Amino acid sequence: MRNRAIRIVPATLAIGALIAAPLSAFAVTQPSLAQAAVARASASPAAGSSPAHSPRGSLVSAVQIAKLKAADLDKAATDAGFVGAPKSRYDVTLYRLIYRTVDPTGRPTTASGLVALPDGRHGALTVAEHLHGTTATKAYAASVDPTSTDRIITALFAGSGLAAVAPDYLGLGLGPGKHPYIDTDTETSASIDLLLAARTFTPRHGVALKRDVLVTGFSQGGRATLGVGRALTRGEAGSFRLGEIRGVAGPYDLLNTELPAVFSGEVNPHVATLYLAYFTTAWDRTVGLYNTPREAFRTPYADTVEDLLDGTHTEEEIVAGLPDTPAKLFTAQFLASLKHPTGRLHQALREADQICHNWTPRAPVHFYTGTKDTDVVPANATSCA
């Protein structure tokens, strides 16, 4: 959960990583009218879908939330500190989609996400999917926060002529419940299902989505790019397939790199406290890490930490409600289990880190790191690569 200002420089990398990359293989030139007609005809909903069954990726609602002139978008990028972001070629319209997906147990739920389209472009467009970094506040999600840096990033992709999508993930934005933080399965399903919902939505605006998806993300989202890329490679997103991955500063190797870096001092202690509090409370709901908060957290935090991370508090409130080191937050016994995971936690971490082990990308994969990153150490990318 990086300070919103601190996210600016890495977010700039995310923009440059994809927008400034050569896109010749993805044909961003204006298609002919004949191509557009074929594209619209091919933009059918997922196979087997019907309103009666409301399958994953079904569109629940869509509402226009903003229109940005190219010049205004460029100014917003400059004001946000995105130095070197390419100039927008198109005005952009932003939409918030609510769509059907699944929770960590596989039960039906809904999630929200952002779709940005370049004005005046019709026919078949390449899709860029932006996966955001850590946030513990529902109201900071790109689909609901007009000041969100992730909203600006998504809009910049559309300003370059791409169709851009950005999931809020489960439990953020207008999604019900709490966010299952660093949960590869639902990061993936929420991202894939937004693609399917967008495929239903965009033909209303004369746009069809091409098969190849360019996937990029920062921090938590950098890690999530691999889960989404794996799903696209395995054919788990209908006709969509992986075009390219550009992951920025992702904690790809939790067990053998990021957690050890927390306890070696490579990760800023205050930041480590934030991440570990969020991680522990979220994974207790999905994996089961403690019977009561007092097993994991010291007094007085045992009585407050779960409510503090329920999605309704601002990052400033969360920071103020936590100590400045993990040793002050966790009991000695639980802290030892984080330093040297065993049992259920060890197994869950190993399974989560399979995103770097159990598949072979058939498209380009690029990792970006910062040598002075004290949140997510660069060795994560080296290990995963």
mmCIF file of C-alpha atoms in Angstrom:
data_model
loop_
_atom_site.group_PDB
_atom_site.id
_atom_site.type_symbol
_atom_site.label_atom_id
_atom_site.label_comp_id
_atom_site.label_asym_id
_atom_site.label_seq_id
_atom_site.Cartn_x
_atom_site.Cartn_y
_atom_site.Cartn_z
ATOM 1 C CA MET A 1 0.000 0.000 0.000
ATOM 2 C CA ARG A 2 2.329 2.707 -1.204
ATOM 3 C CA ASN A 3 1.658 6.351 -0.499
ATOM 4 C CA ARG A 4 -0.332 7.678 -3.445
ATOM 5 C CA ALA A 5 2.364 10.218 -4.301
ATOM 6 C CA ILE A 6 5.115 7.600 -4.147
ATOM 7 C CA ARG A 7 3.271 5.546 -6.771
ATOM 8 C CA ILE A 8 3.807 8.208 -9.429
ATOM 9 C CA VAL A 9 7.288 7.235 -10.632
ATOM 10 C CA PRO A 10 6.609 3.474 -10.933
ATOM 11 C CA ALA A 11 3.249 4.221 -12.557
ATOM 12 C CA THR A 12 5.081 6.300 -15.138
ATOM 13 C CA LEU A 13 7.157 3.221 -15.916
ATOM 14 C CA ALA A 14 3.967 1.232 -16.416
ATOM 15 C CA ILE A 15 2.675 3.764 -18.909
ATOM 16 C CA GLY A 16 5.928 3.962 -20.825
ATOM 17 C CA ALA A 17 6.389 0.214 -20.698
ATOM 18 C CA LEU A 18 3.336 -0.415 -22.840
ATOM 19 C CA ILE A 19 2.301 2.793 -24.596
ATOM 20 C CA ALA A 20 5.818 3.630 -25.750
ATOM 21 C CA ALA A 21 6.539 0.041 -26.778
ATOM 22 C CA PRO A 22 6.473 -0.867 -30.476
ATOM 23 C CA LEU A 23 2.871 -1.767 -31.302
ATOM 24 C CA SER A 24 3.317 -2.646 -34.958
ATOM 25 C CA ALA A 25 2.437 -6.273 -34.281
ATOM 26 C CA PHE A 26 -0.930 -5.177 -32.927
ATOM 27 C CA ALA A 27 -2.043 -2.943 -35.822
ATOM 28 C CA VAL A 28 -3.323 0.223 -34.175
ATOM 29 C CA THR A 29 -4.059 1.857 -37.513
ATOM 30 C CA GLN A 30 -7.680 2.704 -38.339
ATOM 31 C CA PRO A 31 -9.394 -0.393 -39.810
ATOM 32 C CA SER A 32 -11.429 -0.223 -42.987
ATOM 33 C CA LEU A 33 -15.235 -0.189 -42.853
ATOM 34 C CA ALA A 34 -15.272 -3.781 -44.065
ATOM 35 C CA GLN A 35 -12.903 -4.823 -41.284
ATOM 36 C CA ALA A 36 -15.077 -3.003 -38.775
ATOM 37 C CA ALA A 37 -18.184 -4.863 -39.927
ATOM 38 C CA VAL A 38 -16.427 -8.220 -39.574
ATOM 39 C CA ALA A 39 -15.103 -7.238 -36.168
ATOM 40 C CA ARG A 40 -18.549 -6.279 -34.883
ATOM 41 C CA ALA A 41 -19.997 -9.540 -36.122
ATOM 42 C CA SER A 42 -17.315 -11.501 -34.256
ATOM 43 C CA ALA A 43 -17.813 -9.658 -30.980
ATOM 44 C CA SER A 44 -20.360 -12.081 -29.570
ATOM 45 C CA PRO A 45 -20.727 -12.877 -25.843
ATOM 46 C CA ALA A 46 -18.952 -15.840 -24.304
ATOM 47 C CA ALA A 47 -20.081 -19.228 -25.498
ATOM 48 C CA GLY A 48 -22.959 -20.656 -23.524
ATOM 49 C CA SER A 49 -23.984 -17.330 -22.030
ATOM 50 C CA SER A 50 -27.603 -16.490 -21.410
ATOM 51 C CA PRO A 51 -29.400 -13.970 -19.202
ATOM 52 C CA ALA A 52 -31.067 -16.799 -17.290
ATOM 53 C CA HIS A 53 -27.778 -18.235 -16.041
ATOM 54 C CA SER A 54 -25.751 -14.996 -15.707
ATOM 55 C CA PRO A 55 -22.359 -16.605 -16.320
ATOM 56 C CA ARG A 56 -19.004 -15.130 -15.409
ATOM 57 C CA GLY A 57 -18.243 -12.036 -17.424
ATOM 58 C CA SER A 58 -21.909 -11.104 -17.844
ATOM 59 C CA LEU A 59 -22.444 -7.353 -17.942
ATOM 60 C CA VAL A 60 -24.657 -6.088 -15.113
ATOM 61 C CA SER A 61 -24.465 -2.360 -15.832
ATOM 62 C CA ALA A 62 -22.385 0.260 -17.583
ATOM 63 C CA VAL A 63 -22.327 4.002 -16.947
ATOM 64 C CA GLN A 64 -20.294 6.784 -18.501
ATOM 65 C CA ILE A 65 -18.224 8.471 -15.789
ATOM 66 C CA ALA A 66 -15.978 10.917 -17.655
ATOM 67 C CA LYS A 67 -14.975 12.402 -21.000
ATOM 68 C CA LEU A 68 -11.485 13.779 -21.464
ATOM 69 C CA LYS A 69 -10.134 15.856 -24.323
ATOM 70 C CA ALA A 70 -6.680 14.749 -25.436
ATOM 71 C CA ALA A 71 -5.194 18.016 -24.208
ATOM 72 C CA ASP A 72 -6.893 17.657 -20.815
ATOM 73 C CA LEU A 73 -5.642 14.088 -20.534
ATOM 74 C CA ASP A 74 -2.096 15.207 -21.272
ATOM 75 C CA LYS A 75 -2.416 17.935 -18.645
ATOM 76 C CA ALA A 76 -3.703 15.412 -16.089
ATOM 77 C CA ALA A 77 -0.707 13.198 -16.848
ATOM 78 C CA THR A 78 1.664 16.122 -16.389
ATOM 79 C CA ASP A 79 -0.026 17.224 -13.166
ATOM 80 C CA ALA A 80 0.274 13.658 -11.855
ATOM 81 C CA GLY A 81 4.015 13.677 -12.544
ATOM 82 C CA PHE A 82 3.987 11.271 -15.484
ATOM 83 C CA VAL A 83 7.083 12.741 -17.067
ATOM 84 C CA GLY A 84 7.650 11.514 -20.608
ATOM 85 C CA ALA A 85 4.189 10.041 -21.154
ATOM 86 C CA PRO A 86 3.443 10.120 -24.907
ATOM 87 C CA LYS A 87 0.971 12.709 -26.125
ATOM 88 C CA SER A 88 -2.585 11.498 -26.549
ATOM 89 C CA ARG A 89 -3.852 11.112 -30.105
ATOM 90 C CA TYR A 90 -7.526 10.808 -29.191
ATOM 91 C CA ASP A 91 -10.111 12.199 -26.832
ATOM 92 C CA VAL A 92 -11.261 9.516 -24.397
ATOM 93 C CA THR A 93 -14.522 8.389 -22.830
ATOM 94 C CA LEU A 94 -14.473 6.417 -19.578
ATOM 95 C CA TYR A 95 -17.088 3.910 -18.406
ATOM 96 C CA ARG A 96 -17.617 2.021 -15.171
ATOM 97 C CA LEU A 97 -18.768 -1.548 -15.664
ATOM 98 C CA ILE A 98 -20.346 -3.821 -13.063
ATOM 99 C CA TYR A 99 -20.021 -7.463 -14.068
ATOM 100 C CA ARG A 100 -20.434 -10.972 -12.743
ATOM 101 C CA THR A 101 -17.460 -12.938 -11.476
ATOM 102 C CA VAL A 102 -16.644 -15.350 -8.611
ATOM 103 C CA ASP A 103 -15.297 -15.045 -5.066
ATOM 104 C CA PRO A 104 -12.384 -17.068 -3.605
ATOM 105 C CA THR A 105 -14.715 -20.027 -2.959
ATOM 106 C CA GLY A 106 -16.094 -19.967 -6.496
ATOM 107 C CA ARG A 107 -19.462 -18.501 -5.518
ATOM 108 C CA PRO A 108 -21.062 -15.855 -7.760
ATOM 109 C CA THR A 109 -20.379 -12.220 -6.951
ATOM 110 C CA THR A 110 -19.916 -8.938 -8.786
ATOM 111 C CA ALA A 111 -17.009 -6.586 -9.339
ATOM 112 C CA SER A 112 -16.466 -3.169 -10.857
ATOM 113 C CA GLY A 113 -13.939 -2.026 -13.394
ATOM 114 C CA LEU A 114 -12.993 0.715 -15.809
ATOM 115 C CA VAL A 115 -13.223 0.704 -19.607
ATOM 116 C CA ALA A 116 -11.681 3.561 -21.599
ATOM 117 C CA LEU A 117 -12.308 4.005 -25.330
ATOM 118 C CA PRO A 118 -10.715 6.429 -27.800
ATOM 119 C CA ASP A 119 -13.326 8.735 -29.289
ATOM 120 C CA GLY A 120 -13.764 8.495 -33.036
ATOM 121 C CA ARG A 121 -12.146 5.083 -33.393
ATOM 122 C CA HIS A 122 -14.356 2.207 -34.502
ATOM 123 C CA GLY A 123 -13.890 -1.377 -35.581
ATOM 124 C CA ALA A 124 -11.370 -3.801 -34.119
ATOM 125 C CA LEU A 125 -9.068 -2.376 -31.435
ATOM 126 C CA THR A 126 -6.238 -3.965 -29.480
ATOM 127 C CA VAL A 127 -6.903 -4.273 -25.748
ATOM 128 C CA ALA A 128 -4.564 -3.055 -23.014
ATOM 129 C CA GLU A 129 -5.383 -4.323 -19.528
ATOM 130 C CA HIS A 130 -3.918 -2.327 -16.631
ATOM 131 C CA LEU A 131 -3.697 -4.077 -13.237
ATOM 132 C CA HIS A 132 -3.331 -1.716 -10.301
ATOM 133 C CA GLY A 133 -1.044 -1.859 -7.292
ATOM 134 C CA THR A 134 -1.912 -2.284 -3.636
ATOM 135 C CA THR A 135 -4.761 -0.254 -2.206
ATOM 136 C CA ALA A 136 -6.824 -1.087 0.863
ATOM 137 C CA THR A 137 -9.471 1.587 0.282
ATOM 138 C CA LYS A 138 -12.539 0.851 -1.853
ATOM 139 C CA ALA A 139 -12.983 4.496 -2.757
ATOM 140 C CA TYR A 140 -9.481 4.751 -4.273
ATOM 141 C CA ALA A 141 -10.275 2.328 -7.108
ATOM 142 C CA ALA A 142 -9.973 3.693 -10.635
ATOM 143 C CA SER A 143 -13.645 3.242 -11.514
ATOM 144 C CA VAL A 144 -14.837 5.438 -8.623
ATOM 145 C CA ASP A 145 -11.990 7.862 -7.794
ATOM 146 C CA PRO A 146 -11.671 10.762 -10.275
ATOM 147 C CA THR A 147 -8.152 11.494 -8.942
ATOM 148 C CA SER A 148 -6.896 7.923 -9.276
ATOM 149 C CA THR A 149 -3.520 7.604 -10.972
ATOM 150 C CA ASP A 150 -4.724 4.242 -12.290
ATOM 151 C CA ARG A 151 -7.640 6.018 -13.985
ATOM 152 C CA ILE A 152 -5.174 8.368 -15.700
ATOM 153 C CA ILE A 153 -2.985 5.454 -16.793
ATOM 154 C CA THR A 154 -5.964 3.587 -18.253
ATOM 155 C CA ALA A 155 -7.149 6.722 -20.047
ATOM 156 C CA LEU A 156 -3.672 7.275 -21.516
ATOM 157 C CA PHE A 157 -3.797 3.845 -23.122
ATOM 158 C CA ALA A 158 -7.079 4.807 -24.758
ATOM 159 C CA GLY A 159 -5.592 8.148 -25.759
ATOM 160 C CA SER A 160 -3.008 6.229 -27.766
ATOM 161 C CA GLY A 161 -5.728 4.383 -29.698
ATOM 162 C CA LEU A 162 -6.118 1.232 -27.624
ATOM 163 C CA ALA A 163 -9.227 -0.083 -25.889
ATOM 164 C CA ALA A 164 -8.220 -0.039 -22.222
ATOM 165 C CA VAL A 165 -9.653 -1.985 -19.298
ATOM 166 C CA ALA A 166 -8.737 -1.861 -15.611
ATOM 167 C CA PRO A 167 -10.338 -4.166 -13.026
ATOM 168 C CA ASP A 168 -10.824 -2.890 -9.486
ATOM 169 C CA TYR A 169 -10.433 -6.550 -8.282
ATOM 170 C CA LEU A 170 -12.847 -8.082 -5.796
ATOM 171 C CA GLY A 171 -14.013 -6.002 -2.849
ATOM 172 C CA LEU A 172 -12.680 -2.684 -4.183
ATOM 173 C CA GLY A 173 -14.538 0.032 -6.042
ATOM 174 C CA LEU A 174 -18.198 -0.995 -5.988
ATOM 175 C CA GLY A 175 -17.452 -4.667 -5.362
ATOM 176 C CA PRO A 176 -19.099 -6.172 -2.264
ATOM 177 C CA GLY A 177 -17.170 -7.542 0.700
ATOM 178 C CA LYS A 178 -13.490 -7.298 1.518
ATOM 179 C CA HIS A 179 -10.613 -7.498 -0.932
ATOM 180 C CA PRO A 180 -8.780 -10.867 -1.008
ATOM 181 C CA TYR A 181 -5.339 -9.275 -1.223
ATOM 182 C CA ILE A 182 -2.630 -11.123 -3.200
ATOM 183 C CA ASP A 183 -5.079 -13.844 -4.188
ATOM 184 C CA THR A 184 -3.927 -14.964 -7.626
ATOM 185 C CA ASP A 185 -7.111 -16.846 -8.456
ATOM 186 C CA THR A 186 -9.475 -13.909 -7.988
ATOM 187 C CA GLU A 187 -7.058 -11.308 -9.338
ATOM 188 C CA THR A 188 -7.082 -13.457 -12.464
ATOM 189 C CA SER A 189 -10.807 -14.211 -12.587
ATOM 190 C CA ALA A 190 -11.797 -10.591 -11.947
ATOM 191 C CA SER A 191 -9.443 -9.448 -14.722
ATOM 192 C CA ILE A 192 -10.523 -12.081 -17.229
ATOM 193 C CA ASP A 193 -14.213 -11.568 -16.497
ATOM 194 C CA LEU A 194 -13.871 -7.810 -17.082
ATOM 195 C CA LEU A 195 -12.446 -8.592 -20.511
ATOM 196 C CA LEU A 196 -15.518 -10.702 -21.254
ATOM 197 C CA ALA A 197 -17.860 -7.983 -20.000
ATOM 198 C CA ALA A 198 -16.012 -5.395 -22.073
ATOM 199 C CA ARG A 199 -16.415 -7.588 -25.151
ATOM 200 C CA THR A 200 -20.187 -7.430 -24.634
ATOM 201 C CA PHE A 201 -20.172 -3.698 -23.931
ATOM 202 C CA THR A 202 -17.884 -2.180 -26.573
ATOM 203 C CA PRO A 203 -19.930 -3.090 -29.696
ATOM 204 C CA ARG A 204 -22.540 -0.593 -28.445
ATOM 205 C CA HIS A 205 -19.933 2.043 -29.304
ATOM 206 C CA GLY A 206 -18.847 0.562 -32.615
ATOM 207 C CA VAL A 207 -15.791 -1.163 -31.166
ATOM 208 C CA ALA A 208 -14.793 -4.806 -31.217
ATOM 209 C CA LEU A 209 -11.900 -6.153 -29.178
ATOM 210 C CA LYS A 210 -9.068 -7.944 -30.943
ATOM 211 C CA ARG A 211 -7.871 -11.292 -29.651
ATOM 212 C CA ASP A 212 -4.439 -10.239 -28.433
ATOM 213 C CA VAL A 213 -4.418 -8.596 -24.993
ATOM 214 C CA LEU A 214 -1.514 -6.449 -23.819
ATOM 215 C CA VAL A 215 -1.245 -6.896 -20.048
ATOM 216 C CA THR A 216 0.615 -4.537 -17.745
ATOM 217 C CA GLY A 217 0.522 -3.774 -14.037
ATOM 218 C CA PHE A 218 2.383 -2.277 -11.119
ATOM 219 C CA SER A 219 3.322 -3.849 -7.745
ATOM 220 C CA GLN A 220 0.401 -6.133 -6.824
ATOM 221 C CA GLY A 221 -0.730 -5.621 -10.398
ATOM 222 C CA GLY A 222 2.727 -6.510 -11.713
ATOM 223 C CA ARG A 223 2.381 -9.859 -10.015
ATOM 224 C CA ALA A 224 -1.197 -10.210 -11.271
ATOM 225 C CA THR A 225 -0.023 -9.830 -14.882
ATOM 226 C CA LEU A 226 1.391 -13.341 -14.679
ATOM 227 C CA GLY A 227 -1.844 -14.902 -13.460
ATOM 228 C CA VAL A 228 -3.777 -13.131 -16.198
ATOM 229 C CA GLY A 229 -1.166 -14.031 -18.807
ATOM 230 C CA ARG A 230 -1.265 -17.671 -17.743
ATOM 231 C CA ALA A 231 -5.059 -17.754 -18.046
ATOM 232 C CA LEU A 232 -4.951 -16.151 -21.485
ATOM 233 C CA THR A 233 -2.295 -18.630 -22.633
ATOM 234 C CA ARG A 234 -4.399 -21.550 -21.384
ATOM 235 C CA GLY A 235 -7.478 -20.387 -23.267
ATOM 236 C CA GLU A 236 -9.439 -19.477 -20.142
ATOM 237 C CA ALA A 237 -10.757 -16.204 -21.559
ATOM 238 C CA GLY A 238 -12.815 -17.278 -24.550
ATOM 239 C CA SER A 239 -11.274 -16.076 -27.785
ATOM 240 C CA PHE A 240 -8.834 -13.705 -26.071
ATOM 241 C CA ARG A 241 -5.164 -14.645 -26.039
ATOM 242 C CA LEU A 242 -1.995 -13.161 -24.596
ATOM 243 C CA GLY A 243 -0.268 -10.543 -26.727
ATOM 244 C CA GLU A 244 2.403 -9.305 -24.318
ATOM 245 C CA ILE A 245 3.194 -8.850 -20.607
ATOM 246 C CA ARG A 246 4.957 -5.869 -19.057
ATOM 247 C CA GLY A 247 5.112 -6.247 -15.296
ATOM 248 C CA VAL A 248 6.420 -3.411 -13.122
ATOM 249 C CA ALA A 249 7.871 -3.960 -9.629
ATOM 250 C CA GLY A 250 5.850 -7.066 -8.842
ATOM 251 C CA PRO A 251 6.316 -9.309 -5.764
ATOM 252 C CA TYR A 252 6.462 -12.426 -7.920
ATOM 253 C CA ASP A 253 8.377 -14.611 -5.463
ATOM 254 C CA LEU A 254 6.735 -14.256 -2.052
ATOM 255 C CA LEU A 255 8.243 -17.258 -0.297
ATOM 256 C CA ASN A 256 11.881 -17.082 -1.323
ATOM 257 C CA THR A 257 12.407 -13.394 -2.089
ATOM 258 C CA GLU A 258 9.888 -10.849 -0.781
ATOM 259 C CA LEU A 259 9.231 -12.283 2.688
ATOM 260 C CA PRO A 260 12.947 -12.842 3.398
ATOM 261 C CA ALA A 261 13.611 -9.254 2.237
ATOM 262 C CA VAL A 262 11.115 -8.001 4.815
ATOM 263 C CA PHE A 263 13.114 -9.566 7.629
ATOM 264 C CA SER A 264 16.559 -8.754 6.216
ATOM 265 C CA GLY A 265 15.783 -5.041 6.272
ATOM 266 C CA GLU A 266 15.645 -4.616 2.485
ATOM 267 C CA VAL A 267 11.980 -3.616 2.714
ATOM 268 C CA ASN A 268 11.187 -0.413 4.583
ATOM 269 C CA PRO A 269 9.881 -1.509 8.032
ATOM 270 C CA HIS A 270 6.905 0.852 8.005
ATOM 271 C CA VAL A 271 5.893 -0.332 4.537
ATOM 272 C CA ALA A 272 6.453 -3.955 5.563
ATOM 273 C CA THR A 273 4.051 -3.469 8.466
ATOM 274 C CA LEU A 274 1.344 -2.196 6.125
ATOM 275 C CA TYR A 275 1.806 -5.020 3.630
ATOM 276 C CA LEU A 276 1.984 -7.760 6.243
ATOM 277 C CA ALA A 277 -1.097 -6.515 8.099
ATOM 278 C CA TYR A 278 -3.086 -6.471 4.858
ATOM 279 C CA PHE A 279 -1.669 -9.810 3.727
ATOM 280 C CA THR A 280 -2.298 -11.554 7.049
ATOM 281 C CA THR A 281 -5.893 -10.408 7.505
ATOM 282 C CA ALA A 282 -6.745 -11.191 3.879
ATOM 283 C CA TRP A 283 -5.074 -14.603 3.823
ATOM 284 C CA ASP A 284 -6.730 -15.545 7.087
ATOM 285 C CA ARG A 285 -10.049 -15.314 5.239
ATOM 286 C CA THR A 286 -8.868 -17.382 2.254
ATOM 287 C CA VAL A 287 -6.225 -19.700 3.718
ATOM 288 C CA GLY A 288 -6.808 -19.637 7.492
ATOM 289 C CA LEU A 289 -3.822 -18.308 9.454
ATOM 290 C CA TYR A 290 -5.175 -17.883 12.984
ATOM 291 C CA ASN A 291 -8.164 -18.781 15.150
ATOM 292 C CA THR A 292 -8.493 -15.340 16.722
ATOM 293 C CA PRO A 293 -6.672 -12.069 15.934
ATOM 294 C CA ARG A 294 -4.893 -12.279 19.307
ATOM 295 C CA GLU A 295 -2.937 -15.288 18.050
ATOM 296 C CA ALA A 296 -1.365 -13.105 15.361
ATOM 297 C CA PHE A 297 -1.485 -9.506 16.593
ATOM 298 C CA ARG A 298 -0.294 -7.799 19.749
ATOM 299 C CA THR A 299 -2.492 -5.617 21.952
ATOM 300 C CA PRO A 300 -4.034 -3.159 21.091
ATOM 301 C CA TYR A 301 -3.867 -3.991 17.375
ATOM 302 C CA ALA A 302 -5.606 -7.347 17.755
ATOM 303 C CA ASP A 303 -8.830 -5.464 18.489
ATOM 304 C CA THR A 304 -8.590 -3.038 15.586
ATOM 305 C CA VAL A 305 -6.544 -4.353 12.663
ATOM 306 C CA GLU A 306 -9.258 -6.353 10.889
ATOM 307 C CA ASP A 307 -11.715 -3.455 10.967
ATOM 308 C CA LEU A 308 -8.968 -1.066 9.925
ATOM 309 C CA LEU A 309 -8.454 -3.092 6.743
ATOM 310 C CA ASP A 310 -12.125 -3.579 5.853
ATOM 311 C CA GLY A 311 -11.926 -1.317 2.794
ATOM 312 C CA THR A 312 -13.712 1.683 4.299
ATOM 313 C CA HIS A 313 -10.691 3.431 5.809
ATOM 314 C CA THR A 314 -8.309 5.728 3.959
ATOM 315 C CA GLU A 315 -4.640 4.870 3.638
ATOM 316 C CA GLU A 316 -3.866 7.745 5.981
ATOM 317 C CA GLU A 317 -6.158 6.255 8.635
ATOM 318 C CA ILE A 318 -4.612 2.819 8.186
ATOM 319 C CA VAL A 319 -1.081 4.180 8.532
ATOM 320 C CA ALA A 320 -2.068 6.043 11.681
ATOM 321 C CA GLY A 321 -3.622 2.899 13.162
ATOM 322 C CA LEU A 322 -0.581 0.654 12.737
ATOM 323 C CA PRO A 323 2.883 0.652 14.369
ATOM 324 C CA ASP A 324 6.073 1.320 12.429
ATOM 325 C CA THR A 325 7.587 -2.176 12.521
ATOM 326 C CA PRO A 326 6.231 -5.714 12.142
ATOM 327 C CA ALA A 327 7.730 -6.664 15.536
ATOM 328 C CA LYS A 328 5.397 -4.169 17.219
ATOM 329 C CA LEU A 329 2.356 -5.479 15.338
ATOM 330 C CA PHE A 330 2.679 -9.263 15.499
ATOM 331 C CA THR A 331 3.084 -11.670 18.382
ATOM 332 C CA ALA A 332 6.525 -13.253 18.604
ATOM 333 C CA GLN A 333 5.170 -16.660 17.649
ATOM 334 C CA PHE A 334 3.277 -15.438 14.599
ATOM 335 C CA LEU A 335 6.197 -13.279 13.483
ATOM 336 C CA ALA A 336 8.386 -16.378 13.594
ATOM 337 C CA SER A 337 5.887 -18.180 11.356
ATOM 338 C CA LEU A 338 6.133 -15.372 8.810
ATOM 339 C CA LYS A 339 9.940 -15.497 8.903
ATOM 340 C CA HIS A 340 9.994 -19.269 8.467
ATOM 341 C CA PRO A 341 6.646 -20.403 7.025
ATOM 342 C CA THR A 342 5.555 -23.977 7.622
ATOM 343 C CA GLY A 343 2.407 -26.006 7.184
ATOM 344 C CA ARG A 344 -0.628 -24.370 5.602
ATOM 345 C CA LEU A 345 1.060 -20.981 5.087
ATOM 346 C CA HIS A 346 4.119 -22.528 3.446
ATOM 347 C CA GLN A 347 1.971 -24.599 1.105
ATOM 348 C CA ALA A 348 -0.216 -21.636 0.174
ATOM 349 C CA LEU A 349 2.829 -19.479 -0.581
ATOM 350 C CA ARG A 350 4.350 -22.218 -2.735
ATOM 351 C CA GLU A 351 1.115 -22.557 -4.669
ATOM 352 C CA ALA A 352 0.830 -18.793 -5.117
ATOM 353 C CA ASP A 353 4.375 -18.567 -6.472
ATOM 354 C CA GLN A 354 3.610 -21.125 -9.182
ATOM 355 C CA ILE A 355 2.829 -18.161 -11.439
ATOM 356 C CA CYS A 356 6.572 -18.188 -12.142
ATOM 357 C CA HIS A 357 6.906 -21.956 -12.510
ATOM 358 C CA ASN A 358 4.035 -23.911 -14.012
ATOM 359 C CA TRP A 359 3.502 -22.355 -17.416
ATOM 360 C CA THR A 360 5.480 -21.234 -20.451
ATOM 361 C CA PRO A 361 4.552 -17.865 -21.988
ATOM 362 C CA ARG A 362 4.136 -17.880 -25.750
ATOM 363 C CA ALA A 363 4.338 -14.098 -25.956
ATOM 364 C CA PRO A 364 6.945 -11.518 -24.918
ATOM 365 C CA VAL A 365 7.340 -10.944 -21.177
ATOM 366 C CA HIS A 366 9.167 -7.871 -19.821
ATOM 367 C CA PHE A 367 9.930 -7.103 -16.183
ATOM 368 C CA TYR A 368 10.707 -3.596 -14.933
ATOM 369 C CA THR A 369 12.298 -2.878 -11.560
ATOM 370 C CA GLY A 370 13.778 0.028 -9.652
ATOM 371 C CA THR A 371 17.196 -0.538 -8.091
ATOM 372 C CA LYS A 372 16.266 1.555 -5.042
ATOM 373 C CA ASP A 373 12.800 0.054 -4.526
ATOM 374 C CA THR A 374 12.376 -0.539 -0.782
ATOM 375 C CA ASP A 375 8.814 -1.877 -1.092
ATOM 376 C CA VAL A 376 9.236 -4.744 -3.547
ATOM 377 C CA VAL A 377 12.850 -5.762 -3.991
ATOM 378 C CA PRO A 378 14.138 -6.134 -7.578
ATOM 379 C CA ALA A 379 15.257 -9.693 -6.889
ATOM 380 C CA ASN A 380 11.607 -10.731 -7.333
ATOM 381 C CA ALA A 381 11.895 -10.102 -11.066
ATOM 382 C CA THR A 382 15.253 -11.851 -11.339
ATOM 383 C CA SER A 383 13.907 -14.909 -9.554
ATOM 384 C CA CYS A 384 10.751 -15.072 -11.644
ATOM 385 C CA ALA A 385 12.548 -14.533 -14.943
#
